[in-house]
Short mmCIF file of C-alpha atoms in Angstrom, two decimals:
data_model
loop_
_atom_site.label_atom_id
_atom_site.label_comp_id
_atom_site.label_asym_id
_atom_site.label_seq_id
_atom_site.Cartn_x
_atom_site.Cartn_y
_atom_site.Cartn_z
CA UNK A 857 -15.47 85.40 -7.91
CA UNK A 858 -14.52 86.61 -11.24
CA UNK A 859 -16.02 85.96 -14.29
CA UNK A 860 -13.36 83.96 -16.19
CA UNK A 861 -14.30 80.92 -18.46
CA UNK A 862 -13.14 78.45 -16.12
CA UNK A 863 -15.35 80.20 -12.98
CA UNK A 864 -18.51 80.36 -13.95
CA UNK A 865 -19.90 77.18 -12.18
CA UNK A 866 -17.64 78.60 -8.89
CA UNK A 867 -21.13 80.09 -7.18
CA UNK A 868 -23.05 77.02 -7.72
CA UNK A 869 -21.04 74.28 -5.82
CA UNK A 870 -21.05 77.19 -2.99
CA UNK A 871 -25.23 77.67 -2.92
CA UNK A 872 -25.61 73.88 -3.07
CA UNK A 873 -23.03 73.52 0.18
CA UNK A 874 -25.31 76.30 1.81
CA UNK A 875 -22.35 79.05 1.58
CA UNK A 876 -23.72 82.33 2.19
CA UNK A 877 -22.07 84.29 -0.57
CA UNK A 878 -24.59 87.82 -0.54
CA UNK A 879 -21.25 89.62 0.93
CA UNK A 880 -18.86 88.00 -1.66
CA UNK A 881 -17.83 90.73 -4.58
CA UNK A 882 -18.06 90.04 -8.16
CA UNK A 883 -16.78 91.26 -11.27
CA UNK A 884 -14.77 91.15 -14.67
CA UNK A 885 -11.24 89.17 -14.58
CA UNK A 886 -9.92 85.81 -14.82
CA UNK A 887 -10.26 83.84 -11.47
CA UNK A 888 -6.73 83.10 -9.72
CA UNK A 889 -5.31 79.74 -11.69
CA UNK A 890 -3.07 78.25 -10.47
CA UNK A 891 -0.62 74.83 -10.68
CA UNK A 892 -0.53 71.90 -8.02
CA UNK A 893 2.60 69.06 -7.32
CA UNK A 894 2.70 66.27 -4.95
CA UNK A 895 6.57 65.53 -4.58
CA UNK A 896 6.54 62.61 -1.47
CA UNK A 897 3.48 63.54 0.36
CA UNK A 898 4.46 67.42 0.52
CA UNK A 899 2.11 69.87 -1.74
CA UNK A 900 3.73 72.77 -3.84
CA UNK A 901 1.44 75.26 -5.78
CA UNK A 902 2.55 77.84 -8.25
CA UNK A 903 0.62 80.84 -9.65
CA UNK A 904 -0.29 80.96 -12.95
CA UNK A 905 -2.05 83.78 -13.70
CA UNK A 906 -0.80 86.21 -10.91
CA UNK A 907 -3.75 85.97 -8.42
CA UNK A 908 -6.08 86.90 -11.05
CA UNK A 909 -9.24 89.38 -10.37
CA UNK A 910 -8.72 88.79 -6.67
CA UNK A 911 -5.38 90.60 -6.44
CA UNK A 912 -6.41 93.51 -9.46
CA UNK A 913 -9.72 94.26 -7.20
CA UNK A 914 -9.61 93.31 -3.76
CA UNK A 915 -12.30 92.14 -1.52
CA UNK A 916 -13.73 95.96 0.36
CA UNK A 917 -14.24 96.24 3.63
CA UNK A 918 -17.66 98.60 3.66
CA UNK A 919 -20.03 98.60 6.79
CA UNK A 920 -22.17 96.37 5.74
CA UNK A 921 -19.54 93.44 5.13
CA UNK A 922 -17.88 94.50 8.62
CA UNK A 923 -21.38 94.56 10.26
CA UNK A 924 -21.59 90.86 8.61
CA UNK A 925 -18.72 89.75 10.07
CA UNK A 926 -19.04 90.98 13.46
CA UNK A 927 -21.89 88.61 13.71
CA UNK A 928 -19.53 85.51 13.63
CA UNK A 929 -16.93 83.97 16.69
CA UNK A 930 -13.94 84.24 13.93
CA UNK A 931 -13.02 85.73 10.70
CA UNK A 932 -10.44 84.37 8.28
CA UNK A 933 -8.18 85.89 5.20
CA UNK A 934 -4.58 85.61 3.62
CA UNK A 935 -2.17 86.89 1.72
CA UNK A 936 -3.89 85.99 -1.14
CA UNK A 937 -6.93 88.09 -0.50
CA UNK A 938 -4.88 91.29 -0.80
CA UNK A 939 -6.45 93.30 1.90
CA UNK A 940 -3.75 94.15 4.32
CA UNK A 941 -4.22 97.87 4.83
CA UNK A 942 -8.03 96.92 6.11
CA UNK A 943 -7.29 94.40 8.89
CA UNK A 944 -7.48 96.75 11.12
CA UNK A 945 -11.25 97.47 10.67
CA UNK A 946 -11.61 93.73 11.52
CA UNK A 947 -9.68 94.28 14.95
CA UNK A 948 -11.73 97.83 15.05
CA UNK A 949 -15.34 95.39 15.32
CA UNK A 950 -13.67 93.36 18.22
CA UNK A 951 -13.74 90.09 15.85
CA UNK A 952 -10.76 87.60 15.96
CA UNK A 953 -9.21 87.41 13.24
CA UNK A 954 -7.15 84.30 11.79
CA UNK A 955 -4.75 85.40 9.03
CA UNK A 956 -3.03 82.64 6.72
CA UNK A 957 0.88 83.86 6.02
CA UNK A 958 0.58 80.33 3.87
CA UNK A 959 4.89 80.48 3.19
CA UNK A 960 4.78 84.02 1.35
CA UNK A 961 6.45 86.04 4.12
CA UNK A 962 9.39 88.02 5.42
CA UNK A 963 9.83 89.51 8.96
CA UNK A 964 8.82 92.64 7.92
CA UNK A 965 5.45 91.32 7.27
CA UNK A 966 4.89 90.12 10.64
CA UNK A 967 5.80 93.79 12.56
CA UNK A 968 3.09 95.01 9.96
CA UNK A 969 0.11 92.51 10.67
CA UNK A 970 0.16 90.63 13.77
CA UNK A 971 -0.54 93.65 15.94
CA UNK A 972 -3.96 93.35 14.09
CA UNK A 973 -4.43 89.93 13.78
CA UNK A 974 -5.47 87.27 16.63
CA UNK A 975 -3.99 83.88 15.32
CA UNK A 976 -1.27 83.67 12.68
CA UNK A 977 -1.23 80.75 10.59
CA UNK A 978 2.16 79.82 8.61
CA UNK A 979 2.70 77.13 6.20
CA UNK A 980 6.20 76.00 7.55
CA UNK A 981 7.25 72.32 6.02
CA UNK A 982 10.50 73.94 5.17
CA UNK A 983 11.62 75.34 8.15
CA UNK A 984 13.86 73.61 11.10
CA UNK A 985 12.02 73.01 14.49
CA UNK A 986 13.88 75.50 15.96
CA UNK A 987 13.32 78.28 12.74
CA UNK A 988 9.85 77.52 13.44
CA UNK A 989 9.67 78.00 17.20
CA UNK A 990 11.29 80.90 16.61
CA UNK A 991 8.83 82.33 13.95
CA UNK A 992 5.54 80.81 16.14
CA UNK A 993 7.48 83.06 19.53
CA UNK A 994 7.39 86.51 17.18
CA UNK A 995 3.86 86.02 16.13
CA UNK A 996 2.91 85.94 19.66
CA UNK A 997 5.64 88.76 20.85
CA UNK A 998 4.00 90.94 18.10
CA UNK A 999 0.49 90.36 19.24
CA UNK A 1000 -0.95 87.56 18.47
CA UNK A 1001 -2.80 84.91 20.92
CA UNK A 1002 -1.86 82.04 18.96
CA UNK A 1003 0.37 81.14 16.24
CA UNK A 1004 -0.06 77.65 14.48
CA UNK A 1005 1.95 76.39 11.51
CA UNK A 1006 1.44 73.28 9.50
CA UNK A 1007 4.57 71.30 8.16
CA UNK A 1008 3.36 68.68 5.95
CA UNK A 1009 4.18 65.34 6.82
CA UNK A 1010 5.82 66.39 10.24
CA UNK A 1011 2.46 67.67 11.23
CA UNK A 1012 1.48 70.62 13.57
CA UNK A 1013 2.80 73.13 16.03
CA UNK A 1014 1.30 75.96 17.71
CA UNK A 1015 2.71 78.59 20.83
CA UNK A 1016 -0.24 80.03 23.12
CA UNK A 1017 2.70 82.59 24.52
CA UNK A 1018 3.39 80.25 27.19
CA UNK A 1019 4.27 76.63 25.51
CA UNK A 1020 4.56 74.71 22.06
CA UNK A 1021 2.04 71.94 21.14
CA UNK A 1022 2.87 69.02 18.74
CA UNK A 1023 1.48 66.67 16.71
CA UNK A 1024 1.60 64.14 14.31
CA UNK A 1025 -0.52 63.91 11.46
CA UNK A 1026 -2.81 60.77 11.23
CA UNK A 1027 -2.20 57.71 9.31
CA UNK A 1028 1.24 58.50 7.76
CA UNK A 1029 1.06 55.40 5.75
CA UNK A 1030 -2.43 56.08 4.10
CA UNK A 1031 -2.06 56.51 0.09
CA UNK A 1032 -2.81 59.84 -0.02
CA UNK A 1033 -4.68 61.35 -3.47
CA UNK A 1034 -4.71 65.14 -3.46
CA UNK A 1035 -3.49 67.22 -0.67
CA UNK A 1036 -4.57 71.08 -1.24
CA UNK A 1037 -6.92 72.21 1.58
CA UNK A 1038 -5.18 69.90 4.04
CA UNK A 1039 -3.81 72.85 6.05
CA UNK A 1040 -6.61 74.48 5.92
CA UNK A 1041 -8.42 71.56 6.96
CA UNK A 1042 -6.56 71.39 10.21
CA UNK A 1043 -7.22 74.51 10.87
CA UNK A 1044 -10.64 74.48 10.56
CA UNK A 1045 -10.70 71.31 12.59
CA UNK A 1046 -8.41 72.88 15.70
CA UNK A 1047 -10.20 76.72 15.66
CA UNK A 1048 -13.59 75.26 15.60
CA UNK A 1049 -12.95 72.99 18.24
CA UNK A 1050 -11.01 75.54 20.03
CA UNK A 1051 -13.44 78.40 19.94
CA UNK A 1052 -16.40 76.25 21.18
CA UNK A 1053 -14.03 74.62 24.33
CA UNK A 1054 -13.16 77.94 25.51
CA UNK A 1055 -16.92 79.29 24.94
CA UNK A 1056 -18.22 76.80 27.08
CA UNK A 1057 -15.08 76.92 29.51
CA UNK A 1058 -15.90 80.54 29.84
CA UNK A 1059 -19.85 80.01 30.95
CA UNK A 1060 -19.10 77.41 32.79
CA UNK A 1061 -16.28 79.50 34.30
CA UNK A 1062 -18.16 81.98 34.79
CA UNK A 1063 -20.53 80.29 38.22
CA UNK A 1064 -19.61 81.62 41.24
CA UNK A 1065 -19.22 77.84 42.05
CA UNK A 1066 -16.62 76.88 39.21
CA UNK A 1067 -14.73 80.34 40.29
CA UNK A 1068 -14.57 79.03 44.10
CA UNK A 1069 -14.08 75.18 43.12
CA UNK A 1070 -10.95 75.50 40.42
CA UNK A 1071 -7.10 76.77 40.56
CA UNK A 1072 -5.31 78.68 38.47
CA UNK A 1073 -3.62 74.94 37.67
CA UNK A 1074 -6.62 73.60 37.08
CA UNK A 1075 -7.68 76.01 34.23
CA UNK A 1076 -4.10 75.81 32.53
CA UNK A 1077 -4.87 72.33 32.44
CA UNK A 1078 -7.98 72.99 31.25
CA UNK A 1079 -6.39 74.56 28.28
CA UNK A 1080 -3.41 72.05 27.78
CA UNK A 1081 -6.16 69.14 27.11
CA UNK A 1082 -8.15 71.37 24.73
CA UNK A 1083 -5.45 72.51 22.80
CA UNK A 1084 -4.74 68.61 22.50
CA UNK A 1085 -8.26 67.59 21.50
CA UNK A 1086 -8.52 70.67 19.07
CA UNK A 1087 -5.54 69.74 17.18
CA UNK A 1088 -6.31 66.19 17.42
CA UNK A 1089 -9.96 67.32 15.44
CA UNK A 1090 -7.14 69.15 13.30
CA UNK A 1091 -5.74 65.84 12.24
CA UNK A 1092 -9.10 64.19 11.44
CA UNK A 1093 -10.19 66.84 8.93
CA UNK A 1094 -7.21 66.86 7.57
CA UNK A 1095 -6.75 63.02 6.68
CA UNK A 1096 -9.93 62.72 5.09
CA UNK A 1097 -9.58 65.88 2.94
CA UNK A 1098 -6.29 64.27 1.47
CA UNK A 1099 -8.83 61.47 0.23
CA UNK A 1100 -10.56 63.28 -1.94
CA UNK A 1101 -9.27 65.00 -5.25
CA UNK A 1102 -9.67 68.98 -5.47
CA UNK A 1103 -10.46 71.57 -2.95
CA UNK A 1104 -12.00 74.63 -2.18
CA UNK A 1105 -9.83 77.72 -1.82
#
């Protein structure tokens, strides 16, 4: 966090939510500002104040943060954290690593990250189904495991390498009041759902019994109904974040 007039309260909300923020980096600049639009249910956002502090003095990788986050399942950035040339430490420490292409990207940008990254995650509402596929099918070409995009009011897809998933949002009709975190909201809803399925798929997996008693069909559809039920956890989190005004970012 920077130390801008409009940031100063930004720790507090975080301590009172039980954030562990010990490994976060402060110092002197304006916090990233930026502008917000609802235009029929889709969300646009413009920058203000070009990224502020967090784009002038990225976010460093030292031991001690790395050592931090190899204690977690998953780790998460952006292209608005501005730390691209130190992904690879994250792959380095055998963490997964989730990066959010939000809709600031060219091709060129992909052949650069996904080879360090584990699941890419594209804001796509403006894209054509088959754009999209094709964008998800790189992702995973380049490295990835999975590649999920968001598309607004069309909902969700996601390639695994071997198939597209879709769904719908919830409640289409529901008089939405703010939608920024929504995406983000889905994803948090679909990885952490994901993450735990396949943890306990894997010990359970891992009995000589369930290795003797189940196919190689039966674990594909295993992962068909998970990747369902994750995305369907997706939805939920994301509905009820576009009930409330303002969001974390």
């Amino acid at each position: 966090p920077a130390n801008a007039e409009s940031s100063p309260a930004t720790p507090t909300p975080r301590k009172q939510l039980r954030r562990d923020i010990s490994q976060g980096e402060f110092g002197q600049g304006e916090t990233g500002l930026a502008t917000t639009a609802i235009d029929n249910g889709d969300r646009t956002v413009t920058d203000d104040n070009d990224y502020g502090a967090v784009k002038a003095t990225p976010l460093r990788l030292t031991r001690e943060r790395l050592d931090y986050i190899a204690t977690f399942d998953i780790a998460h950035s952006s292209c608005y954290s501005f730390i691209e040339n130190q992904l690879h430490l994250i792959k380095e420490i055998g963490v997964p690593l989730v990066y959010d292409f939000s809709d600031q990207w060219e091709e060129k940008d992909l052949e650069q990250l996904c080879p360090d990254i584990g699941i890419a995650f594209f804001s796509g509402k403006k894209l054509p189904d088959a754009e999209l596929e094709r964008l998800l099918k790189k992702a995973t070409d380049l490295g990835c495991e999975l590649a999920v995009t968001t598309v607004g009011k069309r909902g969700a897809k996601i390639y695994n390498g071997k198939k597209y998933y879709q769904s719908a949002p919830y409640n289409l009709d529901a008089r939405v009041v703010d939608t920024p975190g929504a995406g983000d909201s889905f994803l948090t809803g679909f990885l952490t759902t994901w993450v735990e399925g396949r943890k306990r798929f894997a010990a359970s997996a891992g009995s000589r019994d369930a290795q003797l008693h189940t196919t190689a069909e039966d674990r594909l559809r295993h992962e068909d109904a998970l990747m369902e039920y994750a995305m369907q956890a997706g939805n939920l989190l994301a509905i009820n974040n576009c009930m409330f005004f303002g969001a974390f970012g």
